[in-house]
Coordinates of C-alpha atoms and ligand atoms in Angstrom, one line a residue:
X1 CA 17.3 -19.9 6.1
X2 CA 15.5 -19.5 9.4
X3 CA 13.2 -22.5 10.4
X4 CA 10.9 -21.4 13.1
X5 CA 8.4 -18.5 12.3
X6 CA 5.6 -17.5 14.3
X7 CA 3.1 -14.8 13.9
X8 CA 0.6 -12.4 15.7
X9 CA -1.8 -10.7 13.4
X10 CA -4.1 -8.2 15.1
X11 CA -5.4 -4.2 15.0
X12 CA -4.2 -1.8 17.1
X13 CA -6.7 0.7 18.3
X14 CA -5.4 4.2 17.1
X15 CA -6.8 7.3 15.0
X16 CA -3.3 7.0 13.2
X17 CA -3.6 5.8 10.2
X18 CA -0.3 3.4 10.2
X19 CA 0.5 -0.2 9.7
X20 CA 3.9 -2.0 11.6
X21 CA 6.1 -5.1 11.2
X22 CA 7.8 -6.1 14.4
X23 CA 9.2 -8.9 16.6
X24 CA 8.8 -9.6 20.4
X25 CA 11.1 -12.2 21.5
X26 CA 10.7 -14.8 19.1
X27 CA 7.1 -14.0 18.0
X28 CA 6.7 -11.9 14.5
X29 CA 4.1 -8.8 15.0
X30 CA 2.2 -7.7 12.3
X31 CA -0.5 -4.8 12.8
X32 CA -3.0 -2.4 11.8
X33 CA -4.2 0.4 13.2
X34 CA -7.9 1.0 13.3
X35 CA -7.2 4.6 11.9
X36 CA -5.4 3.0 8.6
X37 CA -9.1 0.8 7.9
X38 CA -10.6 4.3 8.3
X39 CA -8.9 6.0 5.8
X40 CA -9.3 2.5 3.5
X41 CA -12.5 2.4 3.9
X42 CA -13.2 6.0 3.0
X43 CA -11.1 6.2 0.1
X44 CA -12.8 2.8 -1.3
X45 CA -16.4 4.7 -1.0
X46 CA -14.7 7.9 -2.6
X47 CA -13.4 5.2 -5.8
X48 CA -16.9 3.7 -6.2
X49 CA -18.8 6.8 -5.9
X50 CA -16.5 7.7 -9.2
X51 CA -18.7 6.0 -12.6
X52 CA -15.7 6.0 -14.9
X53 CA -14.1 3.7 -12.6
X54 CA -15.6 -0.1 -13.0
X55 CA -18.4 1.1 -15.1
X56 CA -19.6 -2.7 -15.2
X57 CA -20.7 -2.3 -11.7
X58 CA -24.2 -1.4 -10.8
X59 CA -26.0 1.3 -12.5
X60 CA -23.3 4.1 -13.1
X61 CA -26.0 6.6 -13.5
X62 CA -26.3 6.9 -9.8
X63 CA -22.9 8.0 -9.6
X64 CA -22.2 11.9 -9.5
X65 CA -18.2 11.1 -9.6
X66 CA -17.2 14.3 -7.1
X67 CA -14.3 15.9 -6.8
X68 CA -12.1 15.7 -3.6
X69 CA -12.0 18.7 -1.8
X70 CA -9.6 21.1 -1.2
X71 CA -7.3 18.5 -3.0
X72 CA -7.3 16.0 0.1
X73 CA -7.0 12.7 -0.9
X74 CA -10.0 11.0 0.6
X75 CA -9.9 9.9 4.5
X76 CA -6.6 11.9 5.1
X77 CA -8.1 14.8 6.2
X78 CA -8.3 12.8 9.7
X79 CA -4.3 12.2 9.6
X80 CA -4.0 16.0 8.9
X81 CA -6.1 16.7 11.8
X82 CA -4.6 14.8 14.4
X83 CA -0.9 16.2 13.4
X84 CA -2.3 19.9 13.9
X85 CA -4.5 19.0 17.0
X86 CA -3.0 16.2 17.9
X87 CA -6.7 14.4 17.5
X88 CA -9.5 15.1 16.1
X89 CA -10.7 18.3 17.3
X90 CA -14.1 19.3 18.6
X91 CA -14.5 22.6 16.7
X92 CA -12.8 20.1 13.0
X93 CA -14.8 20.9 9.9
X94 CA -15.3 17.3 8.9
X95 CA -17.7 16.7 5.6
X96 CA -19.3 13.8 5.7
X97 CA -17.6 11.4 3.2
X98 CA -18.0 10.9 -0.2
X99 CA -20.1 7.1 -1.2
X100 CA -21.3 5.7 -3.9
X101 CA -25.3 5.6 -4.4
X102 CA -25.8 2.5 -6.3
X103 CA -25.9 -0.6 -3.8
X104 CA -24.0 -2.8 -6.0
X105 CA -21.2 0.0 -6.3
X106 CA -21.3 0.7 -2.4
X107 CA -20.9 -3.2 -1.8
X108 CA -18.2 -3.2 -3.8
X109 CA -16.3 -0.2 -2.2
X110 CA -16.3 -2.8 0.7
X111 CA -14.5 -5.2 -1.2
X112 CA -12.2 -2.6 -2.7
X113 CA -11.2 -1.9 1.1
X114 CA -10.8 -5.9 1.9
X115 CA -8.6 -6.1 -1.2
X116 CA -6.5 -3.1 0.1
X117 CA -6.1 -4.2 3.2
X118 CA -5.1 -7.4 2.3
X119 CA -2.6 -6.2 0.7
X120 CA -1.4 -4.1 3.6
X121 CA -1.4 -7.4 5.4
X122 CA 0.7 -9.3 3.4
X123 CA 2.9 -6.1 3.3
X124 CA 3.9 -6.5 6.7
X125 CA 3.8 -10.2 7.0
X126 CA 6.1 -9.6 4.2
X127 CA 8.5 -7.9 6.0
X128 CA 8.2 -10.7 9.1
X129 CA 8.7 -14.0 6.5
X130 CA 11.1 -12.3 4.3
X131 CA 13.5 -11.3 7.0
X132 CA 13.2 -8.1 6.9
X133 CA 13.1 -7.4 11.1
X134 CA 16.4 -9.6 11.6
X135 CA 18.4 -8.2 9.0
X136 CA 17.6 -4.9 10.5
X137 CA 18.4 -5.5 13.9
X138 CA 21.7 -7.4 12.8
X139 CA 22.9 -4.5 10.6
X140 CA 21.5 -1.9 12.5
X141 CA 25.0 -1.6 14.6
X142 CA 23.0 0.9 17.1
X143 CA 21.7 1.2 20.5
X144 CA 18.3 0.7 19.3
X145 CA 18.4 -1.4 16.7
X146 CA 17.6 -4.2 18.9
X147 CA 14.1 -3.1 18.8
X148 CA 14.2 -1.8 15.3
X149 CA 10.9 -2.7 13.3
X150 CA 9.1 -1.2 10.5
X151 CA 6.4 1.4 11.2
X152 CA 5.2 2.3 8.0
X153 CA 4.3 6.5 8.8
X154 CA 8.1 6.8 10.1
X155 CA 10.1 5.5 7.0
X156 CA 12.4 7.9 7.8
X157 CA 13.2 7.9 11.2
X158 CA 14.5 4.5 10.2
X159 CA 16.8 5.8 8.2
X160 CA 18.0 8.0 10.8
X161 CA 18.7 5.0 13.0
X162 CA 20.0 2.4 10.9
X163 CA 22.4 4.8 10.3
X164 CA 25.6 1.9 8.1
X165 CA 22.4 1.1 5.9
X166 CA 22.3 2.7 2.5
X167 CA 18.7 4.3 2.2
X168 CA 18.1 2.5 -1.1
X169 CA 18.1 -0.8 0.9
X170 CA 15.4 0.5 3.0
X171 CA 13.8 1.2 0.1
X172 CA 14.3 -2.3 -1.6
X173 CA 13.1 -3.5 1.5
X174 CA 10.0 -1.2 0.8
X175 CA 9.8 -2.6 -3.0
X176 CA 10.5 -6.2 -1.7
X177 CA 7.1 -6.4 0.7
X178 CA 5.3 -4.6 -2.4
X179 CA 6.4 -7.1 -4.2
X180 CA 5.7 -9.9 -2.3
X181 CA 2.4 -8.8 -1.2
X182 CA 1.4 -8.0 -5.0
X183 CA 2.2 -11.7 -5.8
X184 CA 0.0 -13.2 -2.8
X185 CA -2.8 -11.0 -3.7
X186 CA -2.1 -11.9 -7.6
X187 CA -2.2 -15.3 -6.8
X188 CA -5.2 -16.1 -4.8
X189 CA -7.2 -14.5 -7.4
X190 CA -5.7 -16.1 -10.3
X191 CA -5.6 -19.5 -8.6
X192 CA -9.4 -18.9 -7.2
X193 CA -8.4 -19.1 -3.6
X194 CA -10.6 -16.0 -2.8
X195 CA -12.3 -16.7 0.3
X196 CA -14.3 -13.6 0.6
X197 CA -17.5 -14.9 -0.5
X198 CA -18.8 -11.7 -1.8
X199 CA -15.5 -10.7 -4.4
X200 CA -15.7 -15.1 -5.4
X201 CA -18.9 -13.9 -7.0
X202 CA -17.1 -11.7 -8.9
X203 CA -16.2 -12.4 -12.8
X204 CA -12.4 -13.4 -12.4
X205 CA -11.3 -10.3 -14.8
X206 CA -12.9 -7.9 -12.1
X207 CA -12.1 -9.5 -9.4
X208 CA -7.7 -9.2 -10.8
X209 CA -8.5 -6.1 -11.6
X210 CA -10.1 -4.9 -8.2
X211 CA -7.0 -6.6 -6.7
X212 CA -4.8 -4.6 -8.8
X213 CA -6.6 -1.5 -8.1
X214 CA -6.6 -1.7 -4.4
X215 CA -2.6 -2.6 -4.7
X216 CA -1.7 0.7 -6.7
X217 CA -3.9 3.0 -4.3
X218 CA -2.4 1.6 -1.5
X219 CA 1.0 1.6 -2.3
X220 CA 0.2 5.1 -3.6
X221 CA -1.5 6.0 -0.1
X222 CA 1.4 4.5 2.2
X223 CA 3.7 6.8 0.3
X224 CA 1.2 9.9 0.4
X225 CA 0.8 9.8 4.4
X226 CA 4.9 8.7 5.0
X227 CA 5.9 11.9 3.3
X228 CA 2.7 13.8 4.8
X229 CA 4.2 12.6 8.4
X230 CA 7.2 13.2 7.9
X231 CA 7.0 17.1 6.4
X232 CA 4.0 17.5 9.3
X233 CA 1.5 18.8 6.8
X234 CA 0.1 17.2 3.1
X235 CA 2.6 18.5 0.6
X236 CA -0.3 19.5 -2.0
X237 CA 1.8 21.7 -4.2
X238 CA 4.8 19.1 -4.0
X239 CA 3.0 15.8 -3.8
X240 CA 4.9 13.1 -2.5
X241 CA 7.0 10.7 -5.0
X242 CA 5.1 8.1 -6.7
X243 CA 7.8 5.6 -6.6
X244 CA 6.3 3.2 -4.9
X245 CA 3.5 3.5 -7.5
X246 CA 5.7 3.4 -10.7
X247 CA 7.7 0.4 -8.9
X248 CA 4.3 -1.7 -8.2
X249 CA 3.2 -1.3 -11.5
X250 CA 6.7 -2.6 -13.2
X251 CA 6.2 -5.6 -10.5
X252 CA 2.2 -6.1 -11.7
X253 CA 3.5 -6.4 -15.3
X254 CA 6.5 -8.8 -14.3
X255 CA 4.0 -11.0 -12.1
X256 CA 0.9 -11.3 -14.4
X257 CA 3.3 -11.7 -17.6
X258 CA 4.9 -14.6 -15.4
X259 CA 1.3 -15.9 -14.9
X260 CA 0.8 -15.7 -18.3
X261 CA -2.0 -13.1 -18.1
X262 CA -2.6 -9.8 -20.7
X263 CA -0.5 -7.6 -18.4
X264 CA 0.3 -4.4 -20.5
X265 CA -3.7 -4.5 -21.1
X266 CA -4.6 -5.3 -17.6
X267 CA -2.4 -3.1 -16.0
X268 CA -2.9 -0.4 -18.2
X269 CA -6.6 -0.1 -18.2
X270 CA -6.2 -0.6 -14.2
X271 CA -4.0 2.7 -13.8
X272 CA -5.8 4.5 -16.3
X273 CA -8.5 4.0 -13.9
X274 CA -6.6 5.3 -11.0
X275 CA -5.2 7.9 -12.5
X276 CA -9.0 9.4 -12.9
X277 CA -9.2 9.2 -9.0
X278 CA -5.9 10.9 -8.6
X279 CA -7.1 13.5 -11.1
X280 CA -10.4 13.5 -9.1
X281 CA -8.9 14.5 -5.9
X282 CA -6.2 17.1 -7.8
X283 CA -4.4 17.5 -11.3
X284 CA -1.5 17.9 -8.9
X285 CA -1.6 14.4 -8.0
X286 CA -1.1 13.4 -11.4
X287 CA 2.7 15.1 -11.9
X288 CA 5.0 12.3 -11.9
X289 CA 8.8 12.2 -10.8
X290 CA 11.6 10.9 -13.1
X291 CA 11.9 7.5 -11.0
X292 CA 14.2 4.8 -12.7
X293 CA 14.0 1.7 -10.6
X294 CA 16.7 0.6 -13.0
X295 CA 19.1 2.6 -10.7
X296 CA 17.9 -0.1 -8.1
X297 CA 18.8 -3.2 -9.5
X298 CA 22.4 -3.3 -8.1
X299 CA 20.9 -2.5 -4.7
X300 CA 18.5 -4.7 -5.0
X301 CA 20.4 -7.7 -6.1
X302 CA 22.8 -7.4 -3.4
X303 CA 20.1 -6.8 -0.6
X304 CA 18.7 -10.2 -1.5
X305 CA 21.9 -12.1 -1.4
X306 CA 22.3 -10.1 1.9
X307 CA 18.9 -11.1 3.2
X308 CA 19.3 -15.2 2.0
X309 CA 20.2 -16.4 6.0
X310 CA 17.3 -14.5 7.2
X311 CA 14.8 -15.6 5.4
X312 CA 11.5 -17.9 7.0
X313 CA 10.5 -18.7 3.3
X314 CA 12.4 -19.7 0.1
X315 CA 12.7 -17.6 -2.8
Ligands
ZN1 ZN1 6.8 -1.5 4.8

């Protein structure tokens, strides 16, 4: 195990939606771009401005629950942009976003937002702790892989350039900060260590099941604008694989049945909830791959013995 780890956390200014994991000399990076809380942001309003989803919240009546347009998922219409115009341009149709009307709703879409971008926090911090970088750039056996790093909207191109890895360890690696940022975010609610005051308030079912809410749409999101990056355009007739999804839910049931929690009934009525907002942006959306993470498990096993010597934290 490594002993010294060191950490800078900040944003990076930048319309691209996109979150990164890299390391300076000694020093662990782990950002955000501005353009990724943008998209969070919006697609939290679009979620609250939904009334099937957390009817206990404010007065649901206020809620029209509208459909996405055009079968955008909400805030991604500014990625699409910027990859045709390469930025927003002047002449752009934008709509002005879909929020919720209720006030108690709308303060809530700005928790929703905290919660996901905790959890893209804790993705990428993942990444740093778990040893992620140096096993890369050890492995990498290429020119660049000195400077190898994850950047969340080019998956792929690290594929390309770790070129002796198998892509299913990329993956794992993938699964592994899911997993690990699903269990911090997990934990501080179960263990009431929230320390946003305004989602403390919150009854401690809501506030597990916000948590576990904002996990699922943004592991579902992070895949969605990868593969929209990668093919250059939102594949709306072949939406992108949902096996980030399907994985994160199989980790939610492991975690809150280790925790000792309801999970099938928790997780259950939590994706049944999302999968109204996926249905509310497009019935395509809903289509699922055949994904069988037990084809993983050998992969995955063997990654983490691989990863043991780089690790800043103990399993
Ligand atoms: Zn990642």
């Amino acid at each position: 195990m490594n002993a010294d780890f060191s950490l800078y956390v900040g944003f990076l200014e930048s319309v691209r939606p996109n979150a990164l994991a890299n390391k300076h000399g000694d020093v662990h990076i782990a950002a955000m771009h501005t353009g990724l809380a943008m998209v969070i942001l919006e697609f939290a309003w679009f979620v609250m401005a939904q009334g099937e989803v957390f009817p206990e919240i404010g007065d649901i009546n206020q809620e029209t629950s509208p459909a996405a347009l055009d079968g955008i998922p909400p805030g991604l219409s500014v990625l699409l942009q910027t990859l045709e115009f390469g930025g927003v341009a002047e002449t752009a149709n934008l709509t002005a976003p879909i929020m919720p009307n209720d006030p108690y709703r709308s303060a809530a879409s700005y928790y929703l937002a905290l919660l996901m971008m905790r959890f893209v926090w804790q993705h990428e911090l993942a990444h740093c702790q778990l040893g992620h970088i140096d096993f890369l750039r050890d492995v990498g056996r290429h020119a660049e892989s000195s400077t190898l790093g994850f950047d969340e909207l080019n998956l792929n191109e690290l594929e390309q350039m770790a070129l002796s890895l198998d892509s299913r360890i990329l993956q794992c690696l993938e699964f592994e900060a899911d997993g690990y940022a699903l269990g911090q975010s997990i934990g501080i609610q179960v263990e009431n260590k929230e320390n946003i005051d305004g989602i403390a308030a919150l009854p401690r079912d809501l506030r597990l099941r916000m948590t576990l809410f904002g996990i699922y749409a943004m592991s579902w999101l992070m895949e969605a604008m990868a593969s929209t990056f990668t093919r250059g355009r939102l594949a709306i007739t072949h939406p992108a694989p949902i096996r980030r999804l399907q994985m994160t839910q199989n980790m939610a049931v492991w975690e809150l049945t280790d925790l000792g929690l309801e999970a099938p009934t928790i997780t259950r009525s939590v994706l049944r909830e999302f999968e109204f907002v996926l249905g509310q942006i497009g019935k395509q959306w809903l289509q699922t791959d055949k994904f069988d993470p037990i084809s993983y498990r050998t992969v995955f096993e063997e990654t983490r013995v691989k990863l043991e010597p780089y690790r800043y934290v103990v399993d």
